[in-house]
């Protein structure tokens, strides 16, 4: 992994945390963000909740 790519991922994670803390925009829970560093395009994938998971299954109920 190239250093600048991990820096982008870390800063993006910090941005998502700040958005959540400040209640700006939606919640990124249940979403996976993928960065293609060659094309510089982001892809977002919605992850399904796991019915057996104590955290996300309880939040959905
Ligand atoms: Zn879960």
Short mmCIF file of C-alpha atoms and ligand atoms in Angstrom, two decimals:
data_model
loop_
_atom_site.label_atom_id
_atom_site.label_comp_id
_atom_site.label_asym_id
_atom_site.label_seq_id
_atom_site.Cartn_x
_atom_site.Cartn_y
_atom_site.Cartn_z
CA UNK A 1 0.00 0.00 0.00
CA UNK A 2 1.31 3.40 -0.95
CA UNK A 3 1.74 5.84 1.92
CA UNK A 4 -0.44 8.55 0.40
CA UNK A 5 -3.28 6.05 -0.08
CA UNK A 6 -3.31 5.14 3.62
CA UNK A 7 -3.20 8.86 4.47
CA UNK A 8 -6.30 9.47 2.32
CA UNK A 9 -8.11 6.56 3.98
CA UNK A 10 -7.22 7.82 7.47
CA UNK A 11 -8.33 11.36 6.72
CA UNK A 12 -11.54 10.11 5.14
CA UNK A 13 -12.25 8.08 8.28
CA UNK A 14 -11.62 11.16 10.42
CA UNK A 15 -13.98 13.16 8.21
CA UNK A 16 -16.71 10.52 8.61
CA UNK A 17 -16.24 10.61 12.39
CA UNK A 18 -16.49 14.42 12.45
CA UNK A 19 -19.62 14.33 10.28
CA UNK A 20 -21.19 11.88 12.69
CA UNK A 21 -20.20 13.83 15.82
CA UNK A 22 -21.43 17.13 14.38
CA UNK A 23 -24.60 15.57 12.94
CA UNK A 24 -23.74 16.76 9.44
CA UNK A 25 -25.30 14.71 6.71
CA UNK A 26 -26.19 11.08 7.01
CA UNK A 27 -24.65 8.28 8.98
CA UNK A 28 -22.09 6.14 7.16
CA UNK A 29 -22.97 3.05 9.20
CA UNK A 30 -23.43 -0.04 7.06
CA UNK A 31 -21.49 1.41 4.16
CA UNK A 32 -18.13 0.38 2.76
CA UNK A 33 -16.09 2.99 0.88
CA UNK A 34 -13.53 1.80 -1.66
CA UNK A 35 -10.96 4.08 -3.27
CA UNK A 36 -9.40 3.19 -6.60
CA UNK A 37 -6.19 5.20 -6.33
CA UNK A 38 -5.41 4.75 -10.04
CA UNK A 39 -8.66 6.20 -11.40
CA UNK A 40 -9.21 8.35 -8.27
CA UNK A 41 -12.80 7.14 -8.05
CA UNK A 42 -14.65 6.20 -4.88
CA UNK A 43 -17.17 3.39 -4.78
CA UNK A 44 -19.71 2.98 -1.99
CA UNK A 45 -21.23 -0.39 -1.15
CA UNK A 46 -24.16 -0.87 1.23
CA UNK A 47 -23.44 -3.77 3.56
CA UNK A 48 -26.39 -5.88 4.71
CA UNK A 49 -27.03 -6.16 8.43
CA UNK A 50 -26.10 -9.47 10.04
CA UNK A 51 -29.18 -10.85 11.86
CA UNK A 52 -26.83 -12.63 14.28
CA UNK A 53 -24.82 -9.51 15.13
CA UNK A 54 -25.42 -8.02 18.59
CA UNK A 55 -24.64 -4.49 17.39
CA UNK A 56 -26.35 -3.94 14.05
CA UNK A 57 -29.21 -6.41 14.57
CA UNK A 58 -30.10 -4.62 17.83
CA UNK A 59 -29.95 -1.21 16.11
CA UNK A 60 -32.33 -2.41 13.39
CA UNK A 61 -34.89 -3.69 15.90
ZN1 LIG B 1 -23.17 -5.97 12.88
#
